[in-house]
Structure formats: structure tokens, C-alpha cells
XYZ file of C-alpha atoms in Angstrom:
563
model
C 69.806 121.843 111.960
C 68.376 120.270 108.819
C 69.166 121.666 105.384
C 66.243 123.271 103.537
C 64.522 121.096 100.947
C 65.482 121.219 97.300
C 62.748 123.542 96.059
C 61.748 125.039 92.730
C 63.832 128.117 91.890
C 61.895 131.342 92.551
C 63.152 134.622 91.131
C 62.625 137.874 92.998
C 61.514 140.768 90.836
C 64.715 142.661 91.704
C 67.012 139.720 90.982
C 69.657 140.159 88.303
C 68.925 137.411 85.770
C 72.547 137.423 84.642
C 74.299 136.913 88.007
C 71.407 135.646 90.141
C 72.050 138.415 92.699
C 69.219 140.218 94.450
C 70.363 143.615 95.816
C 67.458 143.825 98.255
C 68.191 140.531 100.007
C 71.933 140.330 99.280
C 71.451 136.731 98.115
C 72.726 134.993 94.992
C 70.367 132.299 93.705
C 71.251 129.493 91.332
C 70.701 130.167 87.645
C 69.927 126.468 87.118
C 66.866 124.380 87.916
C 66.132 120.711 88.362
C 63.449 119.291 86.134
C 60.856 116.794 87.397
C 63.085 113.816 86.474
C 65.844 114.897 88.814
C 63.924 116.500 91.651
C 64.314 114.249 94.715
C 61.202 112.782 96.339
C 59.804 114.760 99.248
C 58.802 111.652 101.232
C 60.298 112.308 104.708
C 60.547 108.546 105.381
C 62.803 107.889 102.381
C 66.358 106.684 103.115
C 69.387 107.123 100.852
C 69.972 103.419 100.117
C 66.360 102.869 99.018
C 66.605 105.944 96.803
C 69.775 104.681 95.084
C 68.295 101.172 94.665
C 65.212 102.703 93.021
C 67.419 104.305 90.367
C 69.568 101.280 89.462
C 68.632 99.560 86.185
C 66.276 96.813 87.413
C 67.513 93.818 85.413
C 70.967 94.802 84.134
C 73.030 91.664 84.720
C 75.697 92.222 82.047
C 76.778 95.870 82.084
C 79.452 96.634 84.733
C 78.817 99.344 87.272
C 82.214 98.779 88.934
C 85.411 97.406 87.379
C 88.728 96.801 89.173
C 91.504 98.477 87.143
C 94.100 95.858 88.118
C 92.315 92.513 88.404
C 89.475 93.158 85.969
C 86.895 92.039 88.536
C 83.434 93.290 87.569
C 80.214 94.003 89.413
C 77.097 94.537 87.332
C 74.187 96.705 88.414
C 72.316 93.549 89.395
C 75.349 92.386 91.403
C 75.490 95.699 93.242
C 71.845 95.575 94.310
C 71.888 91.890 95.279
C 75.228 92.060 97.118
C 74.309 95.199 99.084
C 70.944 93.808 100.184
C 72.481 90.406 101.021
C 75.145 92.074 103.152
C 72.510 94.252 104.824
C 70.570 91.102 105.753
C 73.688 89.426 107.152
C 74.767 92.488 109.114
C 71.307 92.771 110.634
C 70.539 89.122 111.389
C 73.995 87.577 111.940
C 76.046 90.480 113.290
C 73.232 92.251 115.130
C 73.681 95.660 113.517
C 70.742 97.949 114.276
C 69.493 101.376 113.123
C 71.579 104.146 114.648
C 74.649 101.971 115.280
C 77.870 103.524 113.975
C 80.061 101.505 111.589
C 83.673 102.519 111.008
C 84.757 101.671 107.441
C 88.528 101.527 106.973
C 89.549 100.548 103.464
C 91.193 101.835 100.294
C 89.099 101.994 97.133
C 87.753 98.608 96.003
C 84.756 97.470 93.961
C 83.295 96.299 97.300
C 83.378 99.756 98.876
C 80.072 101.001 97.359
C 78.444 97.673 98.254
C 79.395 98.101 101.921
C 78.281 101.760 101.943
C 74.835 100.880 100.595
C 74.500 97.864 102.908
C 75.257 99.880 106.046
C 72.826 102.611 104.984
C 70.165 99.992 104.153
C 70.358 98.621 107.712
C 69.823 102.155 108.993
C 73.245 102.296 110.644
C 75.469 105.370 110.467
C 78.545 105.056 108.265
C 81.824 106.582 109.463
C 84.585 106.224 106.813
C 88.213 106.541 107.893
C 91.404 107.048 105.929
C 93.718 104.042 105.530
C 96.564 106.539 105.858
C 95.612 107.154 109.485
C 97.769 105.739 112.253
C 96.178 103.324 114.770
C 95.934 106.188 117.270
C 94.128 108.404 114.738
C 91.725 105.597 113.848
C 91.070 104.994 117.547
C 90.331 108.690 118.173
C 87.864 108.772 115.282
C 86.159 105.548 116.348
C 85.790 106.743 119.943
C 84.602 110.215 118.930
C 81.979 108.753 116.572
C 80.864 106.085 119.052
C 81.512 103.245 116.587
C 80.191 99.813 117.586
C 81.569 97.850 114.610
C 84.467 98.209 112.197
C 84.664 96.867 108.660
C 88.285 96.971 107.538
C 90.509 95.825 104.707
C 92.741 92.942 105.867
C 95.855 95.101 105.890
C 94.078 97.774 107.982
C 92.276 95.558 110.511
C 94.994 95.917 113.157
C 94.313 99.662 113.265
C 90.569 99.259 113.781
C 90.981 96.677 116.538
C 94.013 98.308 118.144
C 94.785 101.264 120.399
C 92.543 99.929 123.161
C 89.213 100.472 121.414
C 88.149 96.824 121.637
C 86.103 97.401 118.490
C 84.705 94.223 116.868
C 86.141 94.095 113.364
C 84.823 92.454 110.207
C 87.185 92.114 107.246
C 86.076 93.474 103.890
C 87.353 90.287 102.228
C 89.002 87.021 103.214
C 92.653 87.509 104.075
C 94.861 85.588 101.623
C 96.261 82.405 103.147
C 93.721 82.264 105.992
C 90.884 79.993 104.826
C 89.743 79.296 108.385
C 89.418 82.918 109.489
C 86.147 84.574 110.456
C 83.664 85.303 107.646
C 84.242 88.501 105.725
C 81.800 91.068 104.367
C 82.511 89.688 100.893
C 81.440 86.185 101.970
C 78.341 87.573 103.677
C 77.351 89.104 100.347
C 77.156 85.561 98.992
C 75.273 83.746 101.756
C 73.023 86.535 102.999
C 69.475 86.551 101.588
C 68.567 89.873 99.923
C 64.892 89.171 100.609
C 65.680 89.202 104.324
C 67.207 92.669 104.302
C 65.627 94.736 107.098
C 62.884 97.179 106.091
C 63.975 100.828 105.868
C 64.144 102.274 109.365
C 65.537 105.769 108.746
C 64.190 108.910 107.107
C 65.557 111.990 105.419
C 66.181 113.882 108.665
C 68.234 111.066 110.225
C 72.035 111.073 110.177
C 73.408 108.717 107.499
C 77.163 109.350 107.514
C 79.730 111.052 109.731
C 82.671 112.269 107.670
C 85.712 113.674 109.411
C 87.070 116.851 107.887
C 90.747 116.936 106.995
C 91.523 119.423 109.718
C 93.210 121.935 107.390
C 92.991 124.678 110.034
C 92.241 122.729 113.213
C 91.407 119.340 114.667
C 89.215 117.097 112.470
C 85.514 117.297 113.290
C 82.741 114.820 112.523
C 80.475 116.268 109.837
C 76.955 114.812 110.070
C 75.172 114.366 106.739
C 71.598 113.123 106.700
C 69.820 110.721 104.366
C 68.148 113.818 102.902
C 71.566 115.366 102.233
C 72.699 112.204 100.399
C 69.465 112.012 98.393
C 69.984 115.624 97.284
C 73.646 114.928 96.399
C 72.645 111.940 94.240
C 69.936 114.014 92.528
C 72.388 116.805 91.720
C 75.004 114.374 90.363
C 72.422 112.726 88.090
C 71.365 116.162 86.858
C 74.936 117.347 86.259
C 75.810 114.137 84.385
C 72.842 114.612 82.066
C 73.259 118.331 81.355
C 76.992 117.769 80.828
C 76.244 115.305 78.049
C 77.879 112.420 79.903
C 75.762 109.562 78.533
C 77.916 106.466 78.031
C 80.792 107.878 80.024
C 83.219 105.595 81.848
C 84.674 107.140 85.002
C 87.997 106.541 86.767
C 87.920 106.346 90.577
C 91.190 107.158 92.304
C 89.794 109.894 94.544
C 89.372 108.096 97.903
C 85.851 106.888 98.596
C 86.227 107.652 102.303
C 86.208 111.334 101.314
C 82.905 113.090 100.579
C 84.014 113.759 96.982
C 84.751 110.088 96.270
C 81.774 108.729 98.196
C 79.308 111.093 96.530
C 80.567 110.231 93.059
C 81.505 106.571 93.121
C 79.531 104.922 95.918
C 76.230 106.728 95.386
C 75.867 109.153 92.490
C 77.391 107.347 89.519
C 75.646 103.981 90.139
C 72.370 105.895 90.411
C 73.193 107.693 87.152
C 73.775 104.347 85.378
C 77.486 104.990 84.784
C 80.428 102.577 84.810
C 83.352 103.277 87.159
C 86.868 101.851 86.883
C 88.219 101.579 90.436
C 91.846 102.153 91.419
C 93.013 101.024 94.863
C 95.440 103.929 95.103
C 96.643 106.701 92.810
C 99.768 106.419 90.707
C 99.989 108.654 87.652
C 101.281 106.101 85.144
C 98.819 103.402 86.226
C 95.940 105.889 86.158
C 96.708 107.052 82.628
C 97.180 103.466 81.438
C 93.759 102.631 82.917
C 92.248 105.515 80.962
C 93.504 104.018 77.684
C 92.910 100.342 78.542
C 89.345 100.673 79.845
C 88.073 103.441 77.594
C 87.754 105.961 80.426
C 86.114 109.177 79.245
C 85.618 111.112 82.486
C 88.095 111.577 85.357
C 86.997 113.206 88.623
C 90.360 114.453 89.860
C 91.985 116.904 92.253
C 94.054 120.020 91.412
C 97.510 118.427 91.931
C 96.676 115.792 89.304
C 95.663 118.496 86.813
C 98.894 120.381 87.542
C 100.965 117.206 87.136
C 99.298 116.359 83.815
C 99.940 119.897 82.562
C 103.689 119.493 83.179
C 103.955 115.780 82.425
C 106.165 114.377 79.690
C 104.388 110.989 79.761
C 103.414 109.539 76.392
C 99.999 108.207 77.416
C 97.188 107.800 74.895
C 94.448 110.050 76.256
C 92.657 110.531 72.944
C 89.451 108.994 74.331
C 89.308 111.250 77.373
C 86.471 113.794 77.246
C 86.362 115.489 80.635
C 88.432 116.083 83.754
C 86.538 117.526 86.701
C 88.010 118.934 89.909
C 86.474 120.131 93.151
C 87.228 121.154 96.732
C 90.279 123.288 95.841
C 90.773 125.579 92.886
C 93.178 124.733 90.064
C 95.835 127.396 89.627
C 95.501 129.558 86.519
C 98.874 128.443 85.166
C 98.059 124.758 85.655
C 94.616 125.165 84.060
C 96.062 126.982 81.045
C 98.843 124.424 80.673
C 96.356 121.556 80.847
C 94.113 123.077 78.179
C 97.071 123.722 75.875
C 98.324 120.159 76.250
C 94.905 118.454 76.011
C 92.724 120.827 73.945
C 90.087 118.134 73.298
C 89.493 117.548 77.030
C 87.012 119.729 78.916
C 88.405 120.889 82.258
C 85.499 121.543 84.598
C 86.043 123.032 88.008
C 83.648 122.946 90.927
C 83.565 123.974 94.555
C 82.348 122.257 97.682
C 83.430 121.191 101.128
C 82.647 118.329 103.463
C 80.189 120.532 105.361
C 78.226 121.154 102.144
C 78.189 117.486 101.175
C 80.889 118.163 98.579
C 78.451 120.245 96.534
C 77.914 123.967 95.878
C 79.072 124.994 92.380
C 80.015 123.254 89.159
C 80.745 124.075 85.524
C 78.090 122.373 83.420
C 77.598 122.196 79.661
C 74.888 124.820 79.832
C 77.387 127.328 81.216
C 80.462 126.736 79.103
C 82.767 129.672 79.373
C 86.213 130.904 78.437
C 89.220 130.183 80.590
C 89.529 131.856 83.937
C 85.856 131.862 84.949
C 86.332 130.509 88.427
C 84.896 127.303 89.848
C 81.501 127.361 88.191
C 78.023 128.557 89.113
C 75.718 127.615 91.978
C 74.078 124.228 91.635
C 70.267 124.036 91.552
C 68.635 124.710 94.911
C 71.651 126.625 96.259
C 71.838 130.185 97.486
C 74.876 132.202 98.546
C 75.850 135.387 100.315
C 79.240 137.125 100.175
C 79.676 138.757 103.582
C 82.356 141.456 103.691
C 83.928 142.478 106.994
C 85.026 145.748 105.394
C 81.360 146.517 104.639
C 80.301 146.067 108.256
C 79.314 142.460 107.758
C 76.953 143.301 104.892
C 76.418 141.052 101.866
C 78.011 142.416 98.687
C 77.179 141.979 95.019
C 79.201 140.921 91.946
C 82.857 141.892 92.222
C 82.749 142.306 95.995
C 85.001 140.122 98.128
C 83.941 138.520 101.394
C 83.259 135.256 103.212
C 81.066 132.786 101.348
C 77.876 131.711 103.122
C 75.948 128.855 101.520
C 72.385 127.599 101.855
C 71.229 124.449 100.103
C 69.881 120.914 100.355
C 73.236 119.219 100.995
C 74.415 121.406 103.892
C 75.344 119.344 106.954
C 73.215 118.852 110.051
C 76.143 119.906 112.232
C 79.351 118.696 113.864
C 79.019 115.565 115.952
C 79.174 116.336 119.665
C 80.436 119.909 119.154
C 77.682 122.447 119.736
C 80.053 125.413 119.824
C 81.625 124.606 116.433
C 78.182 123.877 114.990
C 76.840 127.238 116.180
C 79.816 129.022 114.637
C 79.478 127.239 111.275
C 75.658 127.337 111.134
C 74.630 130.820 112.323
C 70.940 130.274 111.538
C 68.472 130.421 108.686
C 70.001 127.356 107.035
C 73.249 129.203 106.253
C 76.713 127.619 106.356
C 79.756 129.827 106.910
C 82.479 128.328 104.720
C 85.492 130.312 105.952
C 86.472 130.921 102.317
C 87.132 134.373 100.895
C 85.385 134.636 97.505
C 83.747 136.822 94.895
C 81.126 136.290 92.191
C 81.400 137.852 88.754
C 78.616 139.436 86.743
C 77.614 136.048 85.258
C 77.308 134.263 88.573
C 80.650 132.433 88.428
C 82.379 131.912 91.750
C 86.049 132.742 92.367
C 87.809 131.484 95.490
C 90.364 134.005 96.741
C 91.701 132.153 99.799
C 90.910 130.738 103.233
C 90.158 133.604 105.624
C 92.158 131.972 108.420
C 95.170 131.608 106.125
C 95.520 135.262 105.093
C 98.951 136.645 105.950
C 98.925 139.938 107.875
C 102.083 141.838 106.887
C 102.468 145.345 108.361
C 98.714 145.867 108.141
C 98.453 144.524 104.592
C 96.592 141.326 103.790
C 98.502 138.883 101.595
C 96.664 135.964 99.997
C 98.827 132.815 99.888
C 97.018 131.474 96.807
C 98.199 134.439 94.734
C 101.819 133.749 95.627
C 101.354 130.003 95.093
C 100.084 130.723 91.574
C 103.198 132.807 90.852
C 105.475 130.064 92.164
C 103.747 127.354 90.120
C 104.354 129.381 86.962
C 108.079 128.679 87.325
C 109.059 125.803 85.004
C 111.218 124.110 87.673
C 108.648 124.212 90.497
C 106.344 121.192 90.661
C 104.331 122.232 93.711
C 104.319 124.992 96.294
C 102.581 126.275 99.393
C 102.799 129.632 101.140
C 102.210 130.078 104.869
C 102.648 132.890 107.388
C 105.894 133.075 109.344
C 105.938 135.051 112.574
C 108.084 138.184 112.434
C 108.745 140.663 115.248
C 108.815 143.721 112.993
C 106.159 142.904 110.381
C 103.888 140.615 112.386
C 103.923 137.959 109.670
C 105.875 137.429 106.448
C 105.171 135.002 103.574
C 107.162 131.778 103.629
C 107.181 129.313 100.729
C 107.539 125.550 100.795
C 108.677 124.438 97.325
C 108.939 121.111 95.506
C 111.586 121.398 92.785
C 111.717 119.227 89.683
C 114.291 116.411 90.132
C 116.847 117.861 87.703
C 116.567 121.429 89.004
C 119.272 123.352 90.875
C 116.954 126.273 91.615
C 118.119 128.215 94.682
C 116.167 129.922 97.449
C 117.410 133.332 96.378
C 116.363 132.738 92.759
C 112.855 131.860 93.931
C 112.634 134.971 96.108
C 113.744 137.165 93.198
C 111.372 135.407 90.768
C 108.378 136.239 92.933
C 109.573 139.744 93.857
C 109.679 140.721 90.185
C 105.950 140.012 89.848
C 104.286 141.252 93.044
C 104.035 144.342 95.229
C 106.869 144.748 97.761
C 104.727 143.809 100.779
C 103.802 140.486 99.108
C 107.378 139.308 98.556
C 108.410 135.852 99.730
C 110.835 136.287 102.627
C 111.772 132.672 103.368
C 111.953 129.487 101.253
C 112.236 125.859 102.312
C 112.552 122.922 99.934
C 110.360 119.921 100.623
C 109.809 116.558 98.891
C 106.021 116.813 98.808
C 103.338 119.292 99.840
C 100.934 117.706 102.363
C 97.423 117.672 100.980
C 94.011 116.326 101.893
C 92.419 113.681 99.608
C 90.587 116.503 97.853
C 93.828 118.304 97.057
C 93.623 121.033 99.703
C 96.998 122.004 101.131
C 97.231 121.043 104.797
C 98.567 124.421 105.863
C 98.417 123.567 109.550
C 101.078 120.882 109.093
C 103.358 123.340 107.308
C 102.716 126.115 109.820
C 103.752 123.751 112.595
C 107.053 123.303 110.730
C 107.557 127.026 110.151
C 107.651 128.315 113.701
C 110.722 130.572 113.954
C 112.019 128.626 116.943
C 112.410 125.404 114.961
C 113.469 126.731 111.571
C 117.174 126.363 110.768
C 119.220 129.517 110.482
C 119.720 130.853 106.977
């Protein structure tokens, strides 16, 4: 099912102009609009690569669009266009890549990553990014599920793409050091391919452009199909948000993985189209990231909630005086972490947003036009988006401001469906262009969204519903707790009880009983933590979402040690 087009905002006569909610329809509509400069073209034959190329500065051969944080390697806007089209020509003519073929891309962040993304899209092939953290078996499962016919992999990851019995032809992203006689790499093809011989666009807005595998926070990963139209809308919204946020001249830091929808939308597509410079980190390390901010004049950091929480509690002496904005998405930043960050870095704007892979990473964001005091959720609906809050307690009816229920979204970036899974697609896309997110939320009277928790992760304790995020926020307020996650633990008497996984600070001697008492003093009796386990790190997706399924697998009563 295709997402509806990005249309001009129309207000119903009964719509509340403050919240965007219409009581008659039960729909929230965005309070923001795209002007003519940012409204995407309606041409159904337009593909995402052509759209991005049309927005790049035409003759900018000096200003970097991508800069390697370690080596200093630079790609200018002219380099990006020429290299992507040259690679597209080589992939088409020399490798035989054709429209509709699926290309598995297995690489950490590099300045070449956006080039490869645009080249694959320009050929009309379908891009399927994979995490370098995956095992060979996981890579093989993804490649087979997606029907990949070619892999492009970093040298250190190539054995995964070609292994596990897939027999997948593999092209290296760059020449492997010490192997001058190896097969040509994508990097070399960028040099000897002819950009004038790039194949003509062969895909349109309704065609699938990328298949992104969800992190599987509550189940097995599924292939999310985003179309060229979805990507065009994502790029348009990012250009709009950069402009209304006053981000002219900003330099961005890229440590969020580009194989994730958040990183791909920002760094491979949106920021080049917005004319911004991005400093690329191969992998995240706090000290190196903060040093890159100072060394390269970074002003804007798209981050994830754990990074914000770490910065709030950090004792590092980094010079962040030039930093203007830190933005987060996918998962909400805890109130304590957000307050601590703002106290420590009062000159830095902390902007939260909300999205998921199935919505193309987009849905809400905090823009300059909607600056607000602390504690106003994860922003307002982006232009072209609508929402419903569907409450089971209200008989499945949509509720207005203050009401809590499941968030349904409708907008131009909503996925086409799950690859090869009609049942899951039908469950997630019930009709009318709506996407069921599985998130429990509420809107306030000004149209700001608040995420309460994942519906599937609510803990049912003696008939009460306990939200893990509330308990996680309490735990993170403790000065000796660096990170925490709360999951349900089966219990014969109560059904389920809350169990906490806790990461203590290195010098701490905090005990399990002290943690249980700390939480009990601040919550109702039925919400108390009943079990605590210490852990070295909380498993999270690249977007910062806690991988509760992994922890729940650990917390089965049969495998937990006796207290």
C-alpha cells in the first residue's frame, strides 16, 4: 500500500487550531506546512537519486559534503555527484546490475557510504543495508529473505556477505590494504566509470527503493519496504526542518549508523540535499566524537538517547562551546537525562523527535517554530502527517488531547509494507493509509506528542498495568546508575512483576536491595521493582531503543539464578 502524497494542509472547521485535533474525525493534523520550495515534485516517474542530484549545488567543487573524522578525507558536492553516477554506470555496464535487483550493503559509516547508496538507487536497484554487527548467519538470513543478487561490503565484512552458503557475489567498498591485485572495488569503479554513461532513471515514486530490516525489538526482524516516493518525502521534510530550525552553515557529526533509517535519511540523502557538511565517524566512541566536534567545528549532532544521557553525566573536559544543537529520535530521552543535559550545556538546544523504520524515521520533531519549555514530549507532527490515538479502554475509539492510546500515523513516508509478509503487513497497515505503531502515547493541548511505552512491553501485575519507561526514568535518576531497563518477569501469584537490569557506575557498590528500596520510595506499591540484575551494558538498537526481547529471554524464571 502506497503512502498518501504530501498534500497542502487543510483545516476542518471543527479542528482545534492549538492542538490540531478534530473531534468529529478523531484525527490530529500537523500544525506545520511545507512551502513551495520544499514541497516534493508530484511527478510519478521521479526516482530518489535523481531528486537528490537535482538539489546538490551544481558546480561546488571546493566545499566538502562529507569529511572523514579520522583521516581527513573529503568529498565535495561535485565529487559526490560524479562518483555516484560513475559507480552507477559501472554497476550497470560492468557488473550487470539491473532495475529491481537487490543489493546488500554491509559496511560501517564511511564517506563512500552515501555514494554507494545514491549509485544503487540511480541504477534502479533496491538497496538492502545490513549491520556490520551481524553474524555471518544473520547476514545470510537477511540476504536470502531480501533476495539479494549482489553484495557490496567493507573488506573486513566481506566474509560475512559471501559466507553461510549464500554464494552471493561480493564487491568490496574499497581496495583491501596489501592486496593490489584483488578484484576492483566500488571505490575504483567510481574513478573509471563514466558518469555520462549512467543508466537513465528506470524507477518511479511507487517503486520500492530500500528494504530496511527492523531491529526486532519485540519479534523477528522484518524487511520494511520504503519507496522512492517515501525517500523523496523524507528528503523534503529534512530540508524543511533544517531551514526552519535555522541550521544554515551547520556542520553535522555522523556516528549514527547509516544502515539504519535514521542515519541513512540524514547523512546519505537529506543533508547532502540540504547543502550541509557532514563529518563521518566509522564507529561511535564518546571521547573521539567530542574531539571531532571541537576539531571540525561541528554545530549539530544527530544522536540517540543513550548518548544524551552519557553526556549529561559525563565528567569529560571537552570543548563543546561551538555546538548548537543535539537532536534525538526513535526513542524518548528520559526526563532526568534531558534536564541534566540542559543544565550542563545550557547553550545547546536539545531537540527530540519521534519516528520508526516503518514511518521512514519521520513523524514528529521539535522545530524552531515550536520552541517550548522542558518536558514537552518528542515534538509535533511533521508537515503532511496525521495521527489518531486509539484507546482500547474507549472501545477502540480515537481520543483527544490528554487521552492515552495506541498511536496510528498517516503520512507521506509510511512504508509500503513488510517484504514477503502479508499477515504482518495487514496487521500494521489496517487500511486508509494508516500505520499502527504499537506505541502507547498521548498528545497535549498544544499538539506535542508524549510516548508512554510500547504496548507489547506493558507489565501486567495483578490486573494493574505498569509502564517500564516510568520505572526506567526513576532508576536513571539515581546518581550511581548509568543505564537501566525494566522487563516483565513471570510470577505465579501476580502474573508478572517488574524486573530491572542495571548498569552501575564503575566505582559504585550499589546493592540490589538499595535499588529496590530507592524505587519503592517513589512509586505505588504495585509498581515496585521485585528483582534486580546487574549487567555491563543494556542491549540497544542503533537508534537507542532497548532490545527488550533479548533481556526477556534472559529473565525467564527457569534460567535466573536463585537470590
